Structure formats: structure tokens, C-alpha cells
Coordinates of N, CA and C in Angstrom, one line a residue:
M58 N 96.6 96.3 141.2 CA 98.0 96.9 142.1 C 97.0 98.1 142.8
S59 N 98.0 98.3 144.0 CA 97.8 99.3 144.8 C 98.3 99.6 145.8
G60 N 98.3 101.3 146.1 CA 98.8 101.9 147.5 C 99.9 101.8 146.8
N61 N 100.9 101.8 146.0 CA 101.8 102.6 145.7 C 102.3 102.8 144.5
T62 N 103.2 103.7 144.6 CA 103.6 104.6 143.3 C 104.9 104.3 142.5
N63 N 105.6 103.6 143.3 CA 107.0 103.1 143.1 C 106.2 101.4 142.3
F64 N 106.5 101.1 141.4 CA 105.9 99.8 141.1 C 107.3 98.9 141.1
G65 N 107.9 99.7 140.1 CA 109.5 99.0 139.7 C 109.2 98.2 138.3
L66 N 108.4 98.8 137.5 CA 108.0 98.2 136.3 C 108.7 98.5 135.4
D67 N 108.8 97.3 134.2 CA 109.5 97.8 132.8 C 109.0 98.4 132.2
F68 N 108.7 99.6 131.8 CA 108.0 100.3 130.5 C 108.4 100.3 129.4
S69 N 109.5 99.2 128.7 CA 110.0 99.5 128.0 C 109.1 98.9 127.1
E70 N 108.0 98.0 127.2 CA 107.0 97.4 126.0 C 106.0 97.9 125.8
A71 N 105.8 99.3 126.3 CA 104.9 100.4 126.4 C 104.9 101.0 125.1
K72 N 103.6 101.1 124.5 CA 103.8 101.5 123.2 C 102.9 102.9 122.9
S73 N 103.2 103.8 122.2 CA 103.2 105.0 121.9 C 101.7 104.7 120.5
I74 N 100.4 105.3 120.5 CA 99.5 105.5 119.5 C 99.6 106.5 118.2
A75 N 99.8 106.5 117.5 CA 99.7 106.8 116.3 C 98.6 107.5 115.9
S76 N 98.0 109.2 116.0 CA 97.2 109.4 116.1 C 97.3 110.9 116.2
T77 N 95.9 111.5 115.3 CA 95.9 112.8 115.6 C 95.4 113.7 117.0
G78 N 94.9 112.9 117.7 CA 94.3 113.0 118.8 C 93.1 113.5 118.7
K79 N 92.2 113.4 117.9 CA 91.3 114.2 117.5 C 90.5 113.1 117.6
P80 N 88.9 113.3 118.0 CA 87.8 112.0 118.2 C 87.3 111.7 117.1
L81 N 87.5 110.4 116.6 CA 87.5 109.2 115.5 C 85.6 109.2 115.5
E82 N 85.1 109.4 114.2 CA 83.9 109.5 114.2 C 83.7 107.7 113.7
F83 N 82.9 107.2 114.3 CA 82.4 106.1 114.7 C 80.9 105.9 114.2
T84 N 80.0 105.4 113.0 CA 78.8 105.8 112.7 C 78.5 104.3 111.9
A85 N 79.4 104.0 111.8 CA 78.5 102.6 111.1 C 78.4 101.1 112.6
K86 N 77.7 100.3 112.4 CA 77.4 99.6 113.9 C 78.9 98.6 113.8
P87 N 79.6 98.3 114.9 CA 80.5 97.4 115.0 C 80.2 95.8 114.4
K88 N 81.1 95.4 114.3 CA 80.9 94.6 113.7 C 80.6 92.8 114.5
F89 N 81.0 93.2 115.9 CA 80.1 92.3 116.4 C 79.7 93.2 117.6
D90 N 78.8 92.2 118.6 CA 78.1 92.5 119.6 C 78.8 92.2 120.9
L91 N 79.5 92.9 121.4 CA 80.0 92.3 122.5 C 79.5 92.4 124.0
R92 N 78.4 93.1 123.7 CA 77.3 93.4 125.1 C 77.0 92.1 125.9
T93 N 77.2 90.6 125.3 CA 77.2 89.9 126.2 C 78.3 89.0 126.3
L94 N 79.2 89.2 126.1 CA 80.7 88.8 126.7 C 80.8 88.4 128.0
Y95 N 81.3 87.2 128.4 CA 81.3 86.9 129.5 C 82.8 86.7 130.3
A96 N 82.3 87.1 131.7 CA 83.4 86.9 132.5 C 83.8 86.5 133.8
F97 N 84.5 86.7 134.6 CA 85.2 85.8 135.7 C 85.5 87.4 136.7
T98 N 84.9 86.5 137.8 CA 85.3 87.3 139.4 C 86.0 86.8 140.0
A99 N 87.1 87.6 141.1 CA 87.9 87.4 142.1 C 87.0 86.0 142.7
P100 N 87.6 84.7 142.8 CA 87.4 83.9 144.1 C 87.5 84.9 145.7
A101 N 86.9 84.3 146.3 CA 87.1 84.9 147.7 C 88.5 84.8 148.0
S102 N 89.1 83.6 147.8 CA 90.5 83.3 148.4 C 91.5 84.1 147.6
A103 N 91.3 84.6 147.1 CA 92.0 85.3 145.5 C 92.5 86.7 146.2
Q104 N 93.8 87.3 146.7 CA 94.0 88.9 146.2 C 94.5 88.9 145.1
R105 N 94.3 90.4 145.0 CA 94.8 91.2 144.0 C 94.0 90.3 142.5
A106 N 93.3 90.0 142.2 CA 93.3 89.1 141.0 C 92.2 89.7 139.8
S107 N 92.7 91.0 139.8 CA 91.6 91.6 138.6 C 92.4 91.3 137.4
G108 N 94.0 91.3 137.8 CA 94.6 90.8 136.3 C 94.1 89.5 135.8
P109 N 94.3 88.3 136.2 CA 94.0 86.7 136.1 C 92.6 86.9 135.3
C110 N 91.5 87.9 136.2 CA 90.2 87.6 135.9 C 90.2 88.3 134.3
A111 N 91.1 89.3 133.8 CA 90.7 90.0 132.8 C 91.5 89.4 131.9
I112 N 92.8 88.1 132.0 CA 93.4 87.2 131.1 C 92.2 86.5 130.8
G113 N 91.4 85.7 132.0 CA 90.9 84.9 131.5 C 89.6 85.0 130.4
T114 N 89.0 86.3 131.0 CA 87.8 86.5 130.5 C 87.9 87.1 128.7
I115 N 89.6 87.2 128.8 CA 89.9 87.2 126.8 C 90.0 85.7 126.2
L116 N 90.7 85.2 126.9 CA 90.8 83.7 127.1 C 89.8 83.1 126.3
H117 N 88.8 83.0 127.2 CA 87.5 82.4 127.1 C 86.7 82.8 125.9
Y118 N 86.7 84.6 125.7 CA 86.3 84.9 124.1 C 86.8 84.6 123.1
H119 N 88.1 84.4 123.3 CA 88.5 84.0 121.9 C 88.6 82.3 122.0
E120 N 87.8 81.4 123.1 CA 88.0 79.9 123.4 C 89.3 79.5 122.8
I121 N 89.5 80.2 123.9 CA 91.1 79.4 124.6 C 90.9 78.8 126.1
G122 N 91.1 77.7 126.4 CA 91.0 77.1 127.9 C 91.5 75.6 128.0
W123 N 91.2 75.0 129.0 CA 92.0 73.7 129.6 C 90.3 72.5 129.2
N124 N 90.5 71.6 128.8 CA 89.8 70.7 128.9 C 89.1 70.4 130.2
H125 N 90.4 69.8 131.5 CA 90.1 69.4 132.0 C 89.6 70.4 133.1
L126 N 89.3 71.8 133.1 CA 88.8 71.8 134.2 C 87.2 72.2 133.9
P127 N 86.3 71.7 134.9 CA 84.8 71.8 135.1 C 84.1 72.7 134.4
K128 N 83.0 72.8 133.9 CA 82.5 73.7 132.8 C 80.8 73.8 133.6
D129 N 79.9 74.5 133.4 CA 78.9 74.7 133.7 C 77.9 74.4 132.9
R130 N 76.6 73.9 132.5 CA 76.0 73.6 131.4 C 75.7 74.6 130.4
H131 N 76.2 75.5 130.3 CA 76.4 76.4 129.4 C 78.1 76.1 128.6
G132 N 78.9 75.2 129.4 CA 79.9 75.2 128.5 C 80.8 76.0 128.7
H133 N 80.9 76.9 130.2 CA 81.9 78.0 130.4 C 82.3 77.4 131.8
P134 N 83.6 77.8 131.4 CA 84.8 77.5 133.1 C 84.0 77.5 134.2
L135 N 83.9 76.9 135.1 CA 83.6 77.5 136.6 C 84.1 78.2 136.9
N136 N 84.3 79.3 137.8 CA 84.7 80.3 137.8 C 86.0 79.8 138.9
D137 N 86.0 80.0 139.7 CA 86.9 79.5 141.2 C 88.0 79.1 140.0
P138 N 87.9 77.5 139.7 CA 88.9 76.6 139.2 C 89.6 77.1 138.0
Y139 N 89.1 77.8 137.3 CA 89.6 78.4 136.1 C 90.3 79.7 136.5
I140 N 89.5 80.4 137.1 CA 90.4 81.7 137.6 C 92.2 81.0 138.5
H141 N 91.7 80.4 139.4 CA 93.0 79.6 140.0 C 94.4 79.1 139.1
E142 N 93.6 78.6 137.8 CA 94.4 77.9 136.8 C 95.2 79.1 136.0
I143 N 94.0 79.7 135.8 CA 94.9 81.6 135.1 C 95.8 81.7 135.7
M144 N 96.2 82.1 137.3 CA 96.7 82.4 138.1 C 98.3 81.8 138.5
R145 N 97.8 80.3 138.3 CA 99.2 79.2 138.2 C 99.7 79.3 136.8
W146 N 99.2 79.3 135.6 CA 99.4 79.0 134.7 C 100.2 80.1 134.3
A147 N 99.9 81.6 134.6 CA 100.2 82.8 134.2 C 101.1 83.3 134.8
G148 N 101.7 82.6 136.4 CA 102.1 83.6 137.1 C 101.8 84.4 137.6
C149 N 100.4 84.9 138.1 CA 99.9 86.4 138.6 C 99.2 85.8 139.4
P150 N 98.9 87.2 139.9 CA 99.7 88.2 140.3 C 100.9 88.3 140.7
D151 N 101.6 89.3 140.3 CA 103.4 88.8 140.5 C 104.1 90.3 140.9
L152 N 103.3 91.3 141.2 CA 104.0 92.3 141.9 C 104.2 92.4 143.4
L153 N 105.8 92.7 143.7 CA 105.3 92.2 145.0 C 105.0 91.2 145.8
G154 N 105.6 89.9 145.1 CA 104.9 88.8 145.5 C 103.2 88.4 145.7
G155 N 102.5 89.6 144.7 CA 101.6 89.2 144.5 C 100.4 90.1 145.2
S156 N 101.0 91.0 146.2 CA 100.1 91.6 147.1 C 100.1 93.1 146.3
M157 N 100.8 93.4 145.1 CA 100.6 94.3 144.5 C 100.0 94.6 143.0
G158 N 99.3 93.3 142.9 CA 98.3 92.9 141.7 C 99.3 92.5 140.9
T159 N 98.7 92.6 139.5 CA 99.5 92.2 137.9 C 100.0 92.8 137.4
S160 N 101.4 92.8 136.9 CA 102.4 93.6 135.9 C 101.6 93.5 134.7
P161 N 102.0 94.8 133.9 CA 101.6 94.9 132.5 C 102.5 93.4 132.0
A162 N 103.3 93.5 132.6 CA 104.4 92.7 131.5 C 103.8 91.2 131.7
A163 N 103.2 90.4 132.7 CA 102.9 89.4 133.2 C 101.6 89.5 132.2
M164 N 100.7 90.5 132.3 CA 99.4 90.5 131.6 C 100.0 90.1 130.6
L165 N 101.2 90.8 129.5 CA 101.6 90.1 127.9 C 101.4 89.1 128.5
K166 N 102.8 88.6 129.2 CA 103.1 87.3 129.0 C 102.0 86.1 129.2
G167 N 101.4 86.4 129.8 CA 100.1 85.6 129.6 C 99.1 85.2 128.6
L168 N 98.9 86.4 127.9 CA 97.9 86.4 126.6 C 99.0 85.8 125.9
R169 N 100.4 86.3 125.6 CA 100.8 85.8 124.1 C 101.3 83.9 124.9
K170 N 101.6 83.8 126.0 CA 101.7 82.5 125.7 C 100.2 81.7 125.6
A171 N 99.1 82.4 125.5 CA 98.1 81.3 125.0 C 97.7 81.3 123.4
G172 N 99.1 82.1 122.5 CA 99.1 82.4 121.5 C 98.7 83.8 120.6
L173 N 98.1 84.4 121.1 CA 96.9 85.8 121.2 C 98.8 86.8 120.8
V174 N 97.9 87.8 120.0 CA 99.1 89.0 119.5 C 98.3 90.2 120.5
A175 N 99.4 90.3 121.7 CA 98.9 91.3 122.8 C 99.9 92.4 122.9
N176 N 99.2 93.7 123.0 CA 100.3 95.0 123.0 C 99.9 95.7 124.0
W177 N 100.7 96.5 124.6 CA 100.5 97.3 125.7 C 100.2 99.1 125.7
Y178 N 99.7 99.6 125.3 CA 99.7 101.1 125.5 C 99.6 101.7 126.9
A179 N 100.3 102.7 126.7 CA 100.5 103.5 127.9 C 100.9 104.7 127.9
G180 N 101.1 105.7 128.8 CA 101.7 107.4 128.3 C 100.7 108.2 127.3
N181 N 100.0 107.2 126.6 CA 99.5 108.5 125.9 C 98.5 109.4 126.0
T182 N 97.3 110.0 125.2 CA 97.1 111.3 125.6 C 95.3 110.8 125.8
P183 N 94.7 110.7 126.5 CA 93.3 109.9 126.7 C 92.6 110.0 125.3
Q184 N 92.5 111.3 124.8 CA 91.8 111.4 123.6 C 92.0 110.1 122.8
A185 N 93.7 109.7 122.4 CA 94.4 108.8 121.8 C 93.9 107.5 122.1
T186 N 94.1 107.3 123.1 CA 93.4 105.9 124.1 C 92.2 105.7 123.8
L187 N 91.3 106.6 124.2 CA 89.9 106.3 123.4 C 89.7 106.2 122.0
N188 N 90.2 106.3 120.8 CA 90.3 106.3 119.7 C 90.7 104.6 119.3
L189 N 91.9 104.1 120.3 CA 92.4 103.1 120.1 C 91.1 101.9 120.6
I190 N 90.6 101.9 121.9 CA 89.8 101.4 122.4 C 88.6 101.4 121.7
H191 N 87.9 102.4 120.9 CA 87.1 102.4 120.0 C 87.3 101.9 119.0
G192 N 88.4 101.8 118.4 CA 88.9 101.1 117.0 C 88.5 99.5 117.4
E193 N 89.5 99.3 118.6 CA 89.5 97.6 119.0 C 88.0 96.9 119.3
L194 N 86.7 98.0 119.6 CA 85.4 97.3 120.0 C 84.6 97.2 118.6
F195 N 85.0 98.2 117.9 CA 85.0 97.9 116.4 C 85.3 96.7 115.7
E196 N 86.1 96.4 116.4 CA 86.4 94.9 115.2 C 86.3 93.8 115.8
G197 N 85.4 94.0 117.0 CA 84.8 92.9 118.1 C 86.1 92.0 119.1
R198 N 86.8 93.1 119.5 CA 87.9 92.9 120.9 C 87.6 93.7 121.5
P199 N 87.5 93.2 123.0 CA 87.4 93.4 123.7 C 88.6 93.9 124.7
V200 N 89.0 95.0 125.2 CA 90.2 95.7 125.4 C 90.1 95.5 127.0
I201 N 91.8 95.2 127.5 CA 91.8 95.7 128.9 C 92.5 96.8 129.6
V202 N 91.9 97.5 130.2 CA 92.4 98.5 130.9 C 92.6 99.1 132.4
L203 N 93.6 99.6 132.5 CA 94.1 99.5 134.0 C 93.3 101.1 134.3
I204 N 92.6 100.9 135.9 CA 91.5 101.9 136.1 C 92.1 102.0 137.7
H205 N 92.2 103.4 138.0 CA 92.5 103.9 139.6 C 91.1 104.1 139.6
H206 N 90.4 103.1 141.0 CA 89.6 103.3 141.8 C 89.6 104.2 142.7
G207 N 90.5 104.6 143.2 CA 90.9 105.5 145.0 C 90.5 106.7 144.6
P208 N 89.9 107.6 145.4 CA 89.5 109.4 145.3 C 90.2 110.0 144.9
E209 N 90.5 111.2 144.3 CA 91.7 112.1 143.8 C 92.7 112.3 144.6
G210 N 93.6 112.7 144.3 CA 94.6 112.8 145.3 C 94.7 111.6 146.2
E211 N 94.4 110.8 146.4 CA 94.9 109.3 147.0 C 95.6 108.7 146.3
P212 N 96.8 107.8 147.1 CA 97.3 106.7 146.6 C 96.9 105.8 145.5
L213 N 97.2 105.5 144.8 CA 96.7 105.0 143.7 C 96.5 103.3 144.4
L214 N 94.8 102.9 143.6 CA 94.3 102.0 143.7 C 93.9 101.1 142.4
L215 N 94.3 100.3 141.9 CA 94.6 100.0 140.7 C 93.8 98.8 140.1
E216 N 93.1 98.5 139.0 CA 92.9 97.3 138.9 C 92.6 97.2 137.7
W217 N 92.8 95.7 136.9 CA 92.8 95.7 135.4 C 91.0 95.3 135.1
E218 N 90.5 95.9 134.4 CA 88.9 95.9 133.7 C 88.9 95.7 132.3
V219 N 87.7 95.0 131.9 CA 87.8 94.0 130.5 C 86.7 95.4 129.7
V220 N 86.9 96.2 129.1 CA 85.9 97.1 128.2 C 85.2 96.7 127.2
F221 N 84.1 96.3 127.1 CA 83.3 95.7 126.1 C 82.5 96.5 125.6
N222 N 82.1 98.0 125.3 CA 81.3 98.4 124.7 C 81.2 100.2 125.3
I223 N 81.1 100.9 124.0 CA 81.0 102.0 124.1 C 79.5 102.6 123.1
E224 N 78.7 103.2 124.3 CA 77.3 103.6 123.1 C 77.2 105.1 123.5
N225 N 76.6 106.0 123.0 CA 76.9 107.2 123.3 C 78.0 107.9 124.0
D226 N 77.5 108.1 125.8 CA 78.4 108.7 126.5 C 79.0 107.9 127.5
T227 N 78.6 106.0 127.2 CA 78.9 105.3 128.3 C 79.8 104.5 128.2
V228 N 80.5 104.0 129.2 CA 81.7 102.8 128.9 C 81.4 102.0 129.6
S229 N 81.1 100.8 128.9 CA 80.7 99.5 129.7 C 82.5 98.5 129.8
S230 N 82.2 98.1 131.2 CA 83.5 97.4 131.4 C 82.9 96.2 132.4
K231 N 84.0 95.1 132.8 CA 83.7 93.8 133.3 C 84.6 94.1 134.8
Q232 N 84.2 94.6 135.8 CA 85.2 94.2 137.2 C 85.2 92.6 137.4
A233 N 86.3 92.7 138.3 CA 86.5 91.1 139.0 C 86.3 91.2 140.3
N234 N 85.8 92.5 140.7 CA 85.6 92.6 142.3 C 84.3 92.4 142.4
M235 N 83.5 92.4 141.4 CA 81.9 93.1 141.7 C 81.3 91.1 141.2
V236 N 79.9 90.9 142.1 CA 79.0 90.2 141.8 C 78.2 90.8 140.6
Q237 N 77.8 91.6 140.4 CA 77.4 92.4 139.5 C 78.5 93.0 138.8
Q238 N 79.0 92.5 137.3 CA 80.5 92.7 136.7 C 80.2 93.7 136.3
D239 N 79.2 94.3 135.7 CA 79.1 95.6 134.6 C 79.2 96.8 135.4
K240 N 80.0 97.2 134.8 CA 80.4 98.9 135.3 C 80.1 99.9 134.2
K241 N 79.5 100.7 134.9 CA 78.8 102.1 133.7 C 79.6 103.1 134.1
R242 N 80.4 103.9 133.1 CA 80.6 105.3 133.4 C 80.6 106.2 132.4
T243 N 80.7 107.7 132.8 CA 80.2 108.2 131.5 C 82.0 108.4 130.9
I244 N 82.1 108.8 129.8 CA 83.5 109.1 128.6 C 84.1 109.6 129.8
A245 N 83.5 110.8 130.3 CA 84.6 111.9 131.5 C 84.9 110.9 132.5
E246 N 83.5 110.4 133.5 CA 84.5 109.6 134.5 C 85.2 108.2 134.2
F247 N 85.7 107.6 133.1 CA 86.2 106.8 132.4 C 87.2 107.5 132.3
T248 N 87.5 108.1 131.6 CA 88.8 109.1 131.3 C 89.6 109.7 132.5
A249 N 88.8 110.0 133.4 CA 89.5 110.3 134.7 C 89.9 109.3 135.5
Q250 N 89.7 107.8 135.3 CA 90.2 107.0 136.1 C 91.0 106.4 135.3
M251 N 91.1 106.1 133.9 CA 92.6 105.8 133.3 C 93.5 107.0 133.2
T252 N 93.4 107.8 133.7 CA 94.5 109.0 133.6 C 95.1 109.0 135.2
M253 N 96.4 109.0 134.8 CA 96.9 108.8 136.3 C 98.4 109.7 136.9
N254 N 98.2 110.1 137.7 CA 99.7 111.4 137.6 C 100.7 110.7 137.4
L255 N 101.2 109.2 137.5 CA 102.5 108.7 137.2 C 102.1 108.7 135.4
Q256 N 102.9 109.4 134.8 CA 102.4 109.8 132.9 C 102.8 108.5 132.5
Q257 N 103.8 107.2 132.6 CA 104.4 106.5 132.2 C 102.9 105.2 132.1
L258 N 102.2 105.5 133.3 CA 101.7 104.2 133.7 C 99.8 104.8 133.1
S259 N 99.9 106.0 132.6 CA 98.5 106.8 132.6 C 98.2 106.1 131.0
C260 N 97.0 106.1 130.8 CA 96.0 105.4 129.9 C 96.6 103.8 129.4
S261 N 96.6 102.9 130.5 CA 97.2 101.9 130.3 C 96.3 100.8 129.5
V262 N 96.5 100.4 128.3 CA 95.4 99.4 127.7 C 96.1 98.4 127.0
I263 N 95.7 97.2 127.2 CA 96.2 95.9 126.4 C 95.3 95.5 125.8
T264 N 95.7 95.2 124.1 CA 94.8 94.8 123.2 C 95.2 93.6 122.9
A265 N 94.2 92.5 122.1 CA 94.5 91.0 122.4 C 94.2 90.6 121.1
R266 N 94.5 89.8 119.9 CA 93.8 89.6 119.1 C 95.0 88.1 118.6
K267 N 94.0 87.4 117.7 CA 94.4 86.0 117.3 C 95.1 86.5 115.7
D268 N 96.0 85.8 116.0 CA 97.1 86.6 114.8 C 96.5 85.8 113.3

């Protein structure tokens, strides 16, 4: 999603986070190590494909896919055919004919179509959102987060990323638009980029788990 604050989005599915707002203490080691999470990048021919890449990363993590797609020698789907299939199958990007990226509703629809329990949380405080992300990671579930990449005060330039690790003061995520996908930010930088002036869309995260 990019370049406009009038998205025409349906916010009816955006959930609140029940939280005290205080930082949670995570002293035990997470149940699963997500640092080797396999992710996908946007094909050169695909515009605004961060949503399909995020969906594809989550589906692949949960071992959901298609047998007819070509795979590499490690069993991973080949990037471009896989992402194009996600785009066709999930009907995204969908905002303004795809020119503004993928809506939260389309993200939820795609994840749920694959049989996952998916929820969208938005409009919550940064601390409550960080607590939610940290809790999901602790349970071994990567989290999709909406990030604003534009300069402060500029129109929104939004992309979906998949957060897979928070360690000490560093948040690690997978970006769709980079060959070297791992993006590392301080918690302060990450918080600033997921917090937006459009409060309803601010701190947007999507969780997904198997039932």
C-alpha cells in the first residue's frame, strides 16, 4: 500500500488487544527458533507484492502449498511462480486494482482460505502491539506487520513485512522488496515505523496459526 491516506478500508475486523500496556518480561527461551525462517521476494514483474510475499512466507512456514509448483533442491517453491500463484489464488494486491497494494481484508481472506486462524490487530498502543508480537514469536509463530517506509511527515509508503525475531533491542523482519531480505531495526525504529498518523491503521499486525 502506498501514497494515499484515504484507503477506503474496512476496519470492522480490526481487533483490540487486551493489555495493561506494560512491557512483558520474556526471560525463557522461545519454544521455536524462527531465525532460519524462509521467505520470498517480489518478482521483478510484480508491483506492490509485499502482501502476497508475506502470505506466501506464512503459508510456507506452516507447510501449506501446491504440489504442481516447481521447487528447488531443498523443497522450497521457486520464488516467482509461487508468488504469482499466491497473487492469483488470494486475489491480491487488491487496493485500487492492485496499484496501492494489499488490504488487511485480503490478507485475512488469503490466510483463512488456507485454513489458518488469522486475526488483524490495529489501532492499539505500540507497547501492547509489541507485547502481542513478542508473545506470538515466543510460541513459534511469525507475525505480519504493516510498516511505513516513507520519511516522517511524508505520505504513507506502506509494506507488509514478516517479523521473525526480537532479541535484546533488535527487531528482525523479512522484506519483500530486497534480495537481502532480513531487515534489522532497533525497537524504537520499528515502533516508529509501525505507528502512523492514521490511528485506525496504526500498529497493524496480522497473526496466523493452525487451529
